[in-house]
Amino acid sequence: MIGTDLSYAIQLLRSEAVVAIPTETVYGLAGNALSPRAVSTIFEVKNRPSFDPLIVHTSHLERIAALTSEMPEPALQLARRFMPGPLTLLLPKSDVIPDIVTAGSPRVAVRIPAHPMTQALLAALEFPLAAPSANPFGYISPTTAQHVEDQLGEKIPYILDGGPCRVGLESTIVGFENGSEVVVYRKGGIAVEEIEAVVGPVFVRPHSSSNPEAPGMLKSHYAPSAPVVLGDIESLLPRYRGQKVGVITFKRAIPGLPPERQLILSPTGGLAEAARNLFAGMRRLDALQLDIILAELLPEEGLGRAINDRLRRAAA
Ligand code: TXA
Ligand code: MG
């Protein structure tokens, strides 16, 4: 069921049920992070392997202190600048976080979402919420309540509707190694350049399925059911003559293709708008039962880097 009843969501979460929640990045599938029972329900509903840890969401910076055992200086600087917002920090965990949440890792991922409905929810609860993106494992993240309903509606009691997600890409995940070396593990809603403006140069660790630091950041992810091929669309098109082709472009239309099979991410060439449109657009294309989706990469700067990361993973 989709609705906007906060007290009902609170009641469900207090009884260890899971509820889908809006955030400014993507919708999450939330449960009491301190309850192994609630957390294992999240894994079941998503069909997510137990080695892939979950982000813990809370309402205030002061509340992060109880969830973690250490806050390096650059973490504090980033938290002050970007929280609430699309930033997740990987920090040494405190004992209150059950091992199932971090898949046995000594580090916990923490985030303060900026969405007002979820802010109010988190502030009202006496526990933090573990929440992965509210999609079946490996599929595109949901950016509307309806996306969640389409795939998980029958498995969960309630979906809080906070409208379409303002950012549309998952949070940027940042951790700290050897004391204060800053590492970006997942490019997301805050551009790497914005992080660097606060803490100086960072490492961007390429994701892979064999990266033990972030087991969930699998190479093939965010994948629609039609195969995705990246490259120069005009030169690729002749190879797929006679097939039902869809395209993803940054800002231009491709002549000769039906408009409904074209996802133009931002006609005005804005990266934030492109980010906002990407996942919903991929779902729309996916519903057309295409044989193939041809996609072009965006400029490799700002949010373009995170968008390209998702396109590459959809194509992997
Ligand atoms: O924007 C977001 O981050 C959304 C919203 C709902 O907050 N959440 C989200 O969660 O994207 P999820 O589970 O789909 O992706 C979280 C990523 C996974 O790749 C997971 O492996 C990684 O974060 N992660 C979580 N906890 C971790 C930990 N303790 N150590 C390493 N990686 C972790
Ligand atoms: Mg996810």
mmCIF file of C-alpha atoms and ligand atoms in Angstrom:
data_model
loop_
_atom_site.group_PDB
_atom_site.id
_atom_site.type_symbol
_atom_site.label_atom_id
_atom_site.label_comp_id
_atom_site.label_asym_id
_atom_site.label_seq_id
_atom_site.Cartn_x
_atom_site.Cartn_y
_atom_site.Cartn_z
ATOM 1 C CA MET A 1 0.000 0.000 0.000
ATOM 2 C CA ILE A 2 1.216 3.500 -0.889
ATOM 3 C CA GLY A 3 0.435 6.396 1.464
ATOM 4 C CA THR A 4 1.668 9.328 3.510
ATOM 5 C CA ASP A 5 0.675 8.167 7.004
ATOM 6 C CA LEU A 6 3.758 8.727 9.178
ATOM 7 C CA SER A 7 2.217 7.303 12.346
ATOM 8 C CA TYR A 8 1.343 4.080 10.554
ATOM 9 C CA ALA A 9 4.939 3.816 9.264
ATOM 10 C CA ILE A 10 6.233 4.422 12.799
ATOM 11 C CA GLN A 11 3.941 1.755 14.218
ATOM 12 C CA LEU A 12 5.109 -0.791 11.610
ATOM 13 C CA LEU A 13 8.800 -0.005 12.141
ATOM 14 C CA ARG A 14 8.412 -0.282 15.923
ATOM 15 C CA SER A 15 6.986 -3.770 15.445
ATOM 16 C CA GLU A 16 10.051 -4.795 13.366
ATOM 17 C CA ALA A 17 8.281 -4.689 9.989
ATOM 18 C CA VAL A 18 9.879 -3.103 6.913
ATOM 19 C CA VAL A 19 8.595 0.075 5.220
ATOM 20 C CA ALA A 20 9.724 1.752 2.004
ATOM 21 C CA ILE A 21 10.804 5.354 2.620
ATOM 22 C CA PRO A 22 11.516 8.315 0.343
ATOM 23 C CA THR A 23 14.933 9.958 0.394
ATOM 24 C CA GLU A 24 16.338 12.682 -1.834
ATOM 25 C CA THR A 25 18.548 10.089 -3.579
ATOM 26 C CA VAL A 26 16.398 6.974 -4.131
ATOM 27 C CA TYR A 27 13.697 5.140 -2.171
ATOM 28 C CA GLY A 28 14.948 2.883 0.619
ATOM 29 C CA LEU A 29 13.603 -0.320 2.147
ATOM 30 C CA ALA A 30 13.814 0.456 5.852
ATOM 31 C CA GLY A 31 13.789 -1.509 9.083
ATOM 32 C CA ASN A 32 15.028 -1.070 12.664
ATOM 33 C CA ALA A 33 18.832 -1.169 12.288
ATOM 34 C CA LEU A 34 19.226 -2.425 15.857
ATOM 35 C CA SER A 35 16.906 -5.397 15.303
ATOM 36 C CA PRO A 36 18.503 -8.416 13.586
ATOM 37 C CA ARG A 37 14.990 -9.664 12.836
ATOM 38 C CA ALA A 38 13.951 -6.514 10.989
ATOM 39 C CA VAL A 39 17.264 -6.429 9.136
ATOM 40 C CA SER A 40 16.981 -10.038 8.006
ATOM 41 C CA THR A 41 13.522 -9.255 6.613
ATOM 42 C CA ILE A 42 15.124 -6.523 4.488
ATOM 43 C CA PHE A 43 17.600 -9.029 3.043
ATOM 44 C CA GLU A 44 14.784 -11.500 2.298
ATOM 45 C CA VAL A 45 12.464 -8.993 0.622
ATOM 46 C CA LYS A 46 15.272 -7.676 -1.608
ATOM 47 C CA ASN A 47 16.646 -11.096 -2.306
ATOM 48 C CA ARG A 48 19.978 -9.602 -1.302
ATOM 49 C CA PRO A 49 22.985 -11.784 -0.476
ATOM 50 C CA SER A 50 23.899 -11.579 3.215
ATOM 51 C CA PHE A 51 27.487 -10.507 2.422
ATOM 52 C CA ASP A 52 26.255 -7.141 1.116
ATOM 53 C CA PRO A 53 26.011 -4.669 4.039
ATOM 54 C CA LEU A 54 23.341 -1.994 4.595
ATOM 55 C CA ILE A 55 23.512 1.771 5.174
ATOM 56 C CA VAL A 56 22.239 2.999 8.550
ATOM 57 C CA HIS A 57 20.104 6.146 8.434
ATOM 58 C CA THR A 58 19.623 8.629 11.232
ATOM 59 C CA SER A 59 18.298 12.152 11.702
ATOM 60 C CA HIS A 60 21.133 14.147 13.329
ATOM 61 C CA LEU A 61 24.896 14.315 13.428
ATOM 62 C CA GLU A 62 24.792 13.882 17.228
ATOM 63 C CA ARG A 63 23.047 10.543 16.756
ATOM 64 C CA ILE A 64 25.881 9.251 14.558
ATOM 65 C CA ALA A 65 28.193 9.308 17.589
ATOM 66 C CA ALA A 66 26.288 6.418 19.197
ATOM 67 C CA LEU A 67 26.522 4.300 16.042
ATOM 68 C CA THR A 68 30.263 4.757 15.470
ATOM 69 C CA SER A 69 33.389 4.507 17.573
ATOM 70 C CA GLU A 70 35.569 7.053 15.794
ATOM 71 C CA MET A 71 35.174 10.168 13.657
ATOM 72 C CA PRO A 72 38.336 11.180 11.758
ATOM 73 C CA GLU A 73 38.719 14.936 11.166
ATOM 74 C CA PRO A 74 37.922 14.816 7.404
ATOM 75 C CA ALA A 75 34.778 12.806 8.207
ATOM 76 C CA LEU A 76 33.634 15.536 10.539
ATOM 77 C CA GLN A 77 34.348 18.204 7.919
ATOM 78 C CA LEU A 78 32.358 16.295 5.288
ATOM 79 C CA ALA A 79 29.521 15.616 7.715
ATOM 80 C CA ARG A 80 29.256 19.297 8.611
ATOM 81 C CA ARG A 81 29.206 20.317 4.967
ATOM 82 C CA PHE A 82 26.987 17.635 3.387
ATOM 83 C CA MET A 83 24.728 16.157 6.078
ATOM 84 C CA PRO A 84 21.782 15.987 5.761
ATOM 85 C CA GLY A 85 22.324 15.097 2.102
ATOM 86 C CA PRO A 86 23.446 12.463 -0.404
ATOM 87 C CA LEU A 87 26.615 11.525 1.499
ATOM 88 C CA THR A 88 27.317 8.202 3.259
ATOM 89 C CA LEU A 89 30.306 7.879 5.581
ATOM 90 C CA LEU A 90 31.998 4.543 6.300
ATOM 91 C CA LEU A 91 33.198 4.677 9.913
ATOM 92 C CA PRO A 92 34.334 2.220 12.587
ATOM 93 C CA LYS A 93 31.142 0.823 14.088
ATOM 94 C CA SER A 94 30.079 0.831 17.713
ATOM 95 C CA ASP A 95 28.767 -2.270 19.498
ATOM 96 C CA VAL A 96 25.101 -1.293 19.132
ATOM 97 C CA ILE A 97 25.207 -2.110 15.398
ATOM 98 C CA PRO A 98 24.403 -5.800 14.834
ATOM 99 C CA ASP A 99 26.880 -7.713 12.643
ATOM 100 C CA ILE A 100 24.149 -8.595 10.146
ATOM 101 C CA VAL A 101 23.914 -4.892 9.205
ATOM 102 C CA THR A 102 27.587 -4.591 8.231
ATOM 103 C CA ALA A 103 27.931 -8.189 6.976
ATOM 104 C CA GLY A 104 30.543 -8.745 9.662
ATOM 105 C CA SER A 105 32.645 -5.702 8.752
ATOM 106 C CA PRO A 106 34.034 -3.510 11.564
ATOM 107 C CA ARG A 107 32.856 -0.442 9.604
ATOM 108 C CA VAL A 108 29.314 0.858 9.381
ATOM 109 C CA ALA A 109 27.917 3.068 6.599
ATOM 110 C CA VAL A 110 25.940 6.015 8.023
ATOM 111 C CA ARG A 111 23.823 8.618 6.311
ATOM 112 C CA ILE A 112 21.421 11.448 7.169
ATOM 113 C CA PRO A 113 18.831 11.778 4.396
ATOM 114 C CA ALA A 114 17.577 15.269 3.590
ATOM 115 C CA HIS A 115 13.998 14.354 2.622
ATOM 116 C CA PRO A 116 11.613 16.137 5.048
ATOM 117 C CA MET A 117 9.222 13.181 5.430
ATOM 118 C CA THR A 118 12.019 10.784 6.286
ATOM 119 C CA GLN A 119 13.707 13.377 8.507
ATOM 120 C CA ALA A 120 10.474 13.558 10.515
ATOM 121 C CA LEU A 121 10.220 9.767 10.610
ATOM 122 C CA LEU A 122 13.797 9.324 11.818
ATOM 123 C CA ALA A 123 13.451 12.073 14.409
ATOM 124 C CA ALA A 124 10.345 10.380 15.826
ATOM 125 C CA LEU A 125 11.909 6.923 16.097
ATOM 126 C CA GLU A 126 14.088 5.833 19.009
ATOM 127 C CA PHE A 127 16.284 3.714 16.687
ATOM 128 C CA PRO A 128 18.125 4.264 13.360
ATOM 129 C CA LEU A 129 16.911 2.672 10.120
ATOM 130 C CA ALA A 130 18.895 0.244 8.009
ATOM 131 C CA ALA A 131 17.890 0.747 4.390
ATOM 132 C CA PRO A 132 19.212 -0.411 1.040
ATOM 133 C CA SER A 133 17.672 0.917 -2.142
ATOM 134 C CA ALA A 134 14.133 -0.492 -2.427
ATOM 135 C CA ASN A 135 14.651 -2.595 -5.558
ATOM 136 C CA PRO A 136 15.182 -6.312 -6.089
ATOM 137 C CA PHE A 137 18.928 -7.035 -5.875
ATOM 138 C CA GLY A 138 20.765 -6.050 -9.071
ATOM 139 C CA TYR A 139 17.958 -3.988 -10.616
ATOM 140 C CA ILE A 140 17.632 -0.217 -11.091
ATOM 141 C CA SER A 141 17.014 1.815 -7.896
ATOM 142 C CA PRO A 142 13.486 3.262 -7.462
ATOM 143 C CA THR A 143 12.937 7.025 -7.617
ATOM 144 C CA THR A 144 9.162 7.050 -7.079
ATOM 145 C CA ALA A 145 6.803 5.235 -4.699
ATOM 146 C CA GLN A 146 5.200 3.583 -7.725
ATOM 147 C CA HIS A 147 8.555 2.036 -8.747
ATOM 148 C CA VAL A 148 8.699 0.376 -5.334
ATOM 149 C CA GLU A 149 5.077 -0.745 -5.576
ATOM 150 C CA ASP A 150 5.680 -2.279 -9.019
ATOM 151 C CA GLN A 151 8.389 -4.635 -7.792
ATOM 152 C CA LEU A 152 8.050 -5.068 -4.030
ATOM 153 C CA GLY A 153 4.439 -3.997 -3.387
ATOM 154 C CA GLU A 154 3.234 -7.498 -2.562
ATOM 155 C CA LYS A 155 6.070 -8.206 -0.171
ATOM 156 C CA ILE A 156 5.927 -5.148 2.091
ATOM 157 C CA PRO A 157 3.113 -3.672 4.179
ATOM 158 C CA TYR A 158 3.640 0.019 3.420
ATOM 159 C CA ILE A 159 5.336 2.499 1.080
ATOM 160 C CA LEU A 160 5.671 6.078 2.299
ATOM 161 C CA ASP A 161 5.152 8.374 -0.674
ATOM 162 C CA GLY A 162 7.387 11.443 -0.651
ATOM 163 C CA GLY A 163 7.134 12.206 -4.372
ATOM 164 C CA PRO A 164 9.839 11.749 -7.005
ATOM 165 C CA CYS A 165 13.421 11.806 -5.697
ATOM 166 C CA ARG A 166 15.113 15.180 -6.106
ATOM 167 C CA VAL A 167 18.649 13.831 -6.716
ATOM 168 C CA GLY A 168 17.866 10.498 -8.373
ATOM 169 C CA LEU A 169 21.268 8.847 -7.830
ATOM 170 C CA GLU A 170 22.356 6.971 -4.705
ATOM 171 C CA SER A 171 24.526 8.681 -2.107
ATOM 172 C CA THR A 172 28.269 9.118 -2.535
ATOM 173 C CA ILE A 173 30.048 6.664 -0.204
ATOM 174 C CA VAL A 174 33.228 7.936 1.433
ATOM 175 C CA GLY A 175 35.587 6.100 3.807
ATOM 176 C CA PHE A 176 38.925 6.739 5.486
ATOM 177 C CA GLU A 177 42.021 4.606 5.325
ATOM 178 C CA ASN A 178 45.337 4.777 7.168
ATOM 179 C CA GLY A 179 43.922 7.372 9.496
ATOM 180 C CA SER A 180 42.778 10.198 7.290
ATOM 181 C CA GLU A 181 43.196 9.195 3.627
ATOM 182 C CA VAL A 182 39.832 9.920 1.990
ATOM 183 C CA VAL A 183 38.452 7.258 -0.364
ATOM 184 C CA VAL A 184 35.330 7.477 -2.527
ATOM 185 C CA TYR A 185 33.884 3.957 -2.813
ATOM 186 C CA ARG A 186 30.773 4.845 -4.770
ATOM 187 C CA LYS A 187 30.240 7.925 -6.901
ATOM 188 C CA GLY A 188 26.824 9.391 -6.225
ATOM 189 C CA GLY A 189 24.698 12.444 -5.527
ATOM 190 C CA ILE A 190 27.620 14.552 -4.307
ATOM 191 C CA ALA A 191 30.269 15.048 -6.983
ATOM 192 C CA VAL A 192 33.857 13.988 -6.254
ATOM 193 C CA GLU A 193 34.914 17.580 -6.970
ATOM 194 C CA GLU A 194 32.626 18.815 -4.157
ATOM 195 C CA ILE A 195 34.217 16.351 -1.719
ATOM 196 C CA GLU A 196 37.684 17.461 -2.812
ATOM 197 C CA ALA A 197 36.777 21.109 -2.295
ATOM 198 C CA VAL A 198 36.352 20.272 1.408
ATOM 199 C CA VAL A 199 39.093 17.713 2.150
ATOM 200 C CA GLY A 200 41.562 17.992 -0.741
ATOM 201 C CA PRO A 201 42.478 15.230 -3.216
ATOM 202 C CA VAL A 202 40.768 11.852 -2.706
ATOM 203 C CA PHE A 203 41.219 8.333 -4.025
ATOM 204 C CA VAL A 204 38.407 7.056 -6.186
ATOM 205 C CA ARG A 205 38.485 3.312 -5.874
ATOM 206 C CA PRO A 206 37.168 1.576 -8.995
ATOM 207 C CA HIS A 207 34.303 -0.730 -8.020
ATOM 208 C CA SER A 208 34.423 -4.390 -8.783
ATOM 209 C CA SER A 209 32.713 -7.534 -7.611
ATOM 210 C CA SER A 210 35.989 -8.698 -6.120
ATOM 211 C CA ASN A 211 36.540 -5.574 -4.039
ATOM 212 C CA PRO A 212 36.318 -6.863 -0.470
ATOM 213 C CA GLU A 213 36.002 -3.320 0.885
ATOM 214 C CA ALA A 214 32.598 -2.949 -0.683
ATOM 215 C CA PRO A 215 31.246 -6.324 -1.613
ATOM 216 C CA GLY A 216 27.913 -4.969 -2.781
ATOM 217 C CA MET A 217 29.267 -2.632 -5.387
ATOM 218 C CA LEU A 218 29.055 -5.272 -8.045
ATOM 219 C CA LYS A 219 30.149 -4.505 -11.542
ATOM 220 C CA SER A 220 26.892 -5.606 -13.129
ATOM 221 C CA HIS A 221 24.175 -3.666 -11.366
ATOM 222 C CA TYR A 222 21.429 -1.184 -12.104
ATOM 223 C CA ALA A 223 20.709 -3.429 -15.068
ATOM 224 C CA PRO A 224 17.541 -3.277 -17.163
ATOM 225 C CA SER A 225 16.470 -6.532 -18.815
ATOM 226 C CA ALA A 226 17.468 -5.433 -22.328
ATOM 227 C CA PRO A 227 21.233 -5.491 -22.971
ATOM 228 C CA VAL A 228 22.855 -2.045 -22.843
ATOM 229 C CA VAL A 229 25.676 -1.125 -25.252
ATOM 230 C CA LEU A 230 27.745 2.028 -24.730
ATOM 231 C CA GLY A 231 29.302 4.057 -27.517
ATOM 232 C CA ASP A 232 28.652 6.444 -30.348
ATOM 233 C CA ILE A 233 24.976 5.857 -31.100
ATOM 234 C CA GLU A 234 25.055 6.789 -34.804
ATOM 235 C CA SER A 235 27.873 4.398 -35.574
ATOM 236 C CA LEU A 236 26.326 1.590 -33.523
ATOM 237 C CA LEU A 237 22.823 1.862 -35.020
ATOM 238 C CA PRO A 238 23.487 0.122 -38.383
ATOM 239 C CA ARG A 239 24.563 -3.034 -36.532
ATOM 240 C CA TYR A 240 21.105 -3.414 -35.019
ATOM 241 C CA ARG A 241 18.973 -2.836 -38.110
ATOM 242 C CA GLY A 242 15.680 -4.750 -37.879
ATOM 243 C CA GLN A 243 15.862 -4.920 -34.083
ATOM 244 C CA LYS A 244 13.789 -2.974 -31.571
ATOM 245 C CA VAL A 245 16.346 -0.396 -30.454
ATOM 246 C CA GLY A 246 16.110 2.153 -27.618
ATOM 247 C CA VAL A 247 18.625 4.910 -26.926
ATOM 248 C CA ILE A 248 19.861 6.967 -23.986
ATOM 249 C CA THR A 249 21.393 10.328 -24.890
ATOM 250 C CA PHE A 250 22.524 13.302 -22.857
ATOM 251 C CA LYS A 251 20.603 16.086 -24.617
ATOM 252 C CA ARG A 252 19.808 15.375 -28.250
ATOM 253 C CA ALA A 253 17.221 13.339 -30.133
ATOM 254 C CA ILE A 254 18.318 10.669 -32.617
ATOM 255 C CA PRO A 255 16.626 11.227 -36.005
ATOM 256 C CA GLY A 256 14.569 8.344 -37.357
ATOM 257 C CA LEU A 257 13.840 6.618 -34.034
ATOM 258 C CA PRO A 258 10.368 6.691 -32.418
ATOM 259 C CA PRO A 259 10.419 9.305 -29.590
ATOM 260 C CA GLU A 260 9.090 6.860 -26.986
ATOM 261 C CA ARG A 261 12.183 4.723 -27.461
ATOM 262 C CA GLN A 262 14.482 7.633 -26.718
ATOM 263 C CA LEU A 263 15.573 8.663 -23.251
ATOM 264 C CA ILE A 264 16.959 12.200 -23.500
ATOM 265 C CA LEU A 265 18.406 12.773 -20.034
ATOM 266 C CA SER A 266 18.421 16.581 -20.123
ATOM 267 C CA PRO A 267 17.391 18.532 -23.235
ATOM 268 C CA THR A 268 19.081 21.600 -21.711
ATOM 269 C CA GLY A 269 22.285 19.691 -20.945
ATOM 270 C CA GLY A 270 22.076 19.884 -17.140
ATOM 271 C CA LEU A 271 23.824 17.124 -15.195
ATOM 272 C CA ALA A 272 21.539 17.398 -12.143
ATOM 273 C CA GLU A 273 18.482 17.040 -14.367
ATOM 274 C CA ALA A 274 20.104 14.113 -16.172
ATOM 275 C CA ALA A 275 20.744 12.391 -12.819
ATOM 276 C CA ARG A 276 17.140 12.952 -11.767
ATOM 277 C CA ASN A 277 15.801 11.413 -14.990
ATOM 278 C CA LEU A 278 18.169 8.463 -15.404
ATOM 279 C CA PHE A 279 16.605 5.649 -13.356
ATOM 280 C CA ALA A 280 12.965 6.481 -14.097
ATOM 281 C CA GLY A 281 13.877 6.737 -17.787
ATOM 282 C CA MET A 282 15.661 3.395 -17.775
ATOM 283 C CA ARG A 283 12.584 1.787 -16.245
ATOM 284 C CA ARG A 284 10.373 3.390 -18.893
ATOM 285 C CA LEU A 285 12.589 2.035 -21.691
ATOM 286 C CA ASP A 286 12.730 -1.347 -20.016
ATOM 287 C CA ALA A 287 8.929 -1.625 -20.112
ATOM 288 C CA LEU A 288 9.006 -1.416 -23.945
ATOM 289 C CA GLN A 289 10.528 -4.909 -24.297
ATOM 290 C CA LEU A 290 13.416 -3.627 -26.380
ATOM 291 C CA ASP A 291 16.008 -5.897 -28.013
ATOM 292 C CA ILE A 292 18.836 -3.520 -27.205
ATOM 293 C CA ILE A 293 19.526 -0.142 -25.581
ATOM 294 C CA LEU A 294 22.323 2.028 -27.026
ATOM 295 C CA ALA A 295 23.670 4.674 -24.667
ATOM 296 C CA GLU A 296 26.196 7.490 -24.899
ATOM 297 C CA LEU A 297 28.378 8.555 -21.991
ATOM 298 C CA LEU A 298 28.084 12.055 -20.504
ATOM 299 C CA PRO A 299 30.933 14.490 -19.846
ATOM 300 C CA GLU A 300 33.219 12.885 -17.236
ATOM 301 C CA GLU A 301 32.819 15.671 -14.671
ATOM 302 C CA GLY A 302 30.632 16.469 -11.665
ATOM 303 C CA LEU A 303 27.514 14.290 -11.494
ATOM 304 C CA GLY A 304 28.389 13.092 -15.014
ATOM 305 C CA ARG A 305 30.947 10.762 -13.435
ATOM 306 C CA ALA A 306 28.308 9.104 -11.249
ATOM 307 C CA ILE A 307 25.845 8.865 -14.151
ATOM 308 C CA ASN A 308 28.525 7.263 -16.354
ATOM 309 C CA ASP A 309 29.315 4.818 -13.552
ATOM 310 C CA ARG A 310 25.663 3.678 -13.529
ATOM 311 C CA LEU A 311 25.554 3.450 -17.333
ATOM 312 C CA ARG A 312 28.740 1.348 -17.362
ATOM 313 C CA ARG A 313 27.294 -0.972 -14.757
ATOM 314 C CA ALA A 314 24.016 -1.275 -16.637
ATOM 315 C CA ALA A 315 26.116 -2.325 -19.620
ATOM 316 C CA ALA A 316 28.422 -4.740 -17.774
HETATM 317 O O1 TXA B 1 21.354 6.876 -1.450
HETATM 318 C C1 TXA B 1 21.563 5.808 -0.876
HETATM 319 O O2 TXA B 1 22.660 5.515 -0.413
HETATM 320 C C2 TXA B 1 20.387 4.836 -0.775
HETATM 321 C C3 TXA B 1 19.318 5.462 0.125
HETATM 322 C C4 TXA B 1 18.151 4.551 0.368
HETATM 323 O O3 TXA B 1 19.922 5.862 1.334
HETATM 324 N N1 TXA B 1 20.811 3.568 -0.275
HETATM 325 C C5 TXA B 1 21.528 2.687 -1.025
HETATM 326 O O4 TXA B 1 21.773 1.485 -0.374
HETATM 327 O O5 TXA B 1 21.915 2.919 -2.147
HETATM 328 P P1 TXA B 1 22.295 0.188 -1.141
HETATM 329 O O6 TXA B 1 22.257 -0.870 -0.111
HETATM 330 O O7 TXA B 1 21.504 -0.046 -2.350
HETATM 331 O O8 TXA B 1 23.786 0.521 -1.464
HETATM 332 C C6 TXA B 1 24.681 0.705 -0.395
HETATM 333 C C7 TXA B 1 26.060 0.303 -0.773
HETATM 334 C C8 TXA B 1 26.181 -1.164 -1.088
HETATM 335 O O9 TXA B 1 26.946 -1.284 -2.258
HETATM 336 C C9 TXA B 1 26.915 -1.737 0.111
HETATM 337 O O10 TXA B 1 27.765 -2.791 -0.237
HETATM 338 C C10 TXA B 1 27.694 -0.535 0.604
HETATM 339 O O11 TXA B 1 26.877 0.548 0.366
HETATM 340 N N2 TXA B 1 27.903 -0.638 2.061
HETATM 341 C C11 TXA B 1 26.988 -0.529 3.036
HETATM 342 N N3 TXA B 1 27.536 -0.745 4.245
HETATM 343 C C12 TXA B 1 28.842 -0.978 4.029
HETATM 344 C C13 TXA B 1 29.938 -1.305 4.872
HETATM 345 N N4 TXA B 1 29.793 -1.424 6.204
HETATM 346 N N5 TXA B 1 31.146 -1.502 4.290
HETATM 347 C C14 TXA B 1 31.290 -1.401 2.942
HETATM 348 N N6 TXA B 1 30.298 -1.115 2.090
HETATM 349 C C15 TXA B 1 29.079 -0.913 2.617
HETATM 350 MG MG MG B 2 21.180 -0.587 -4.209
#
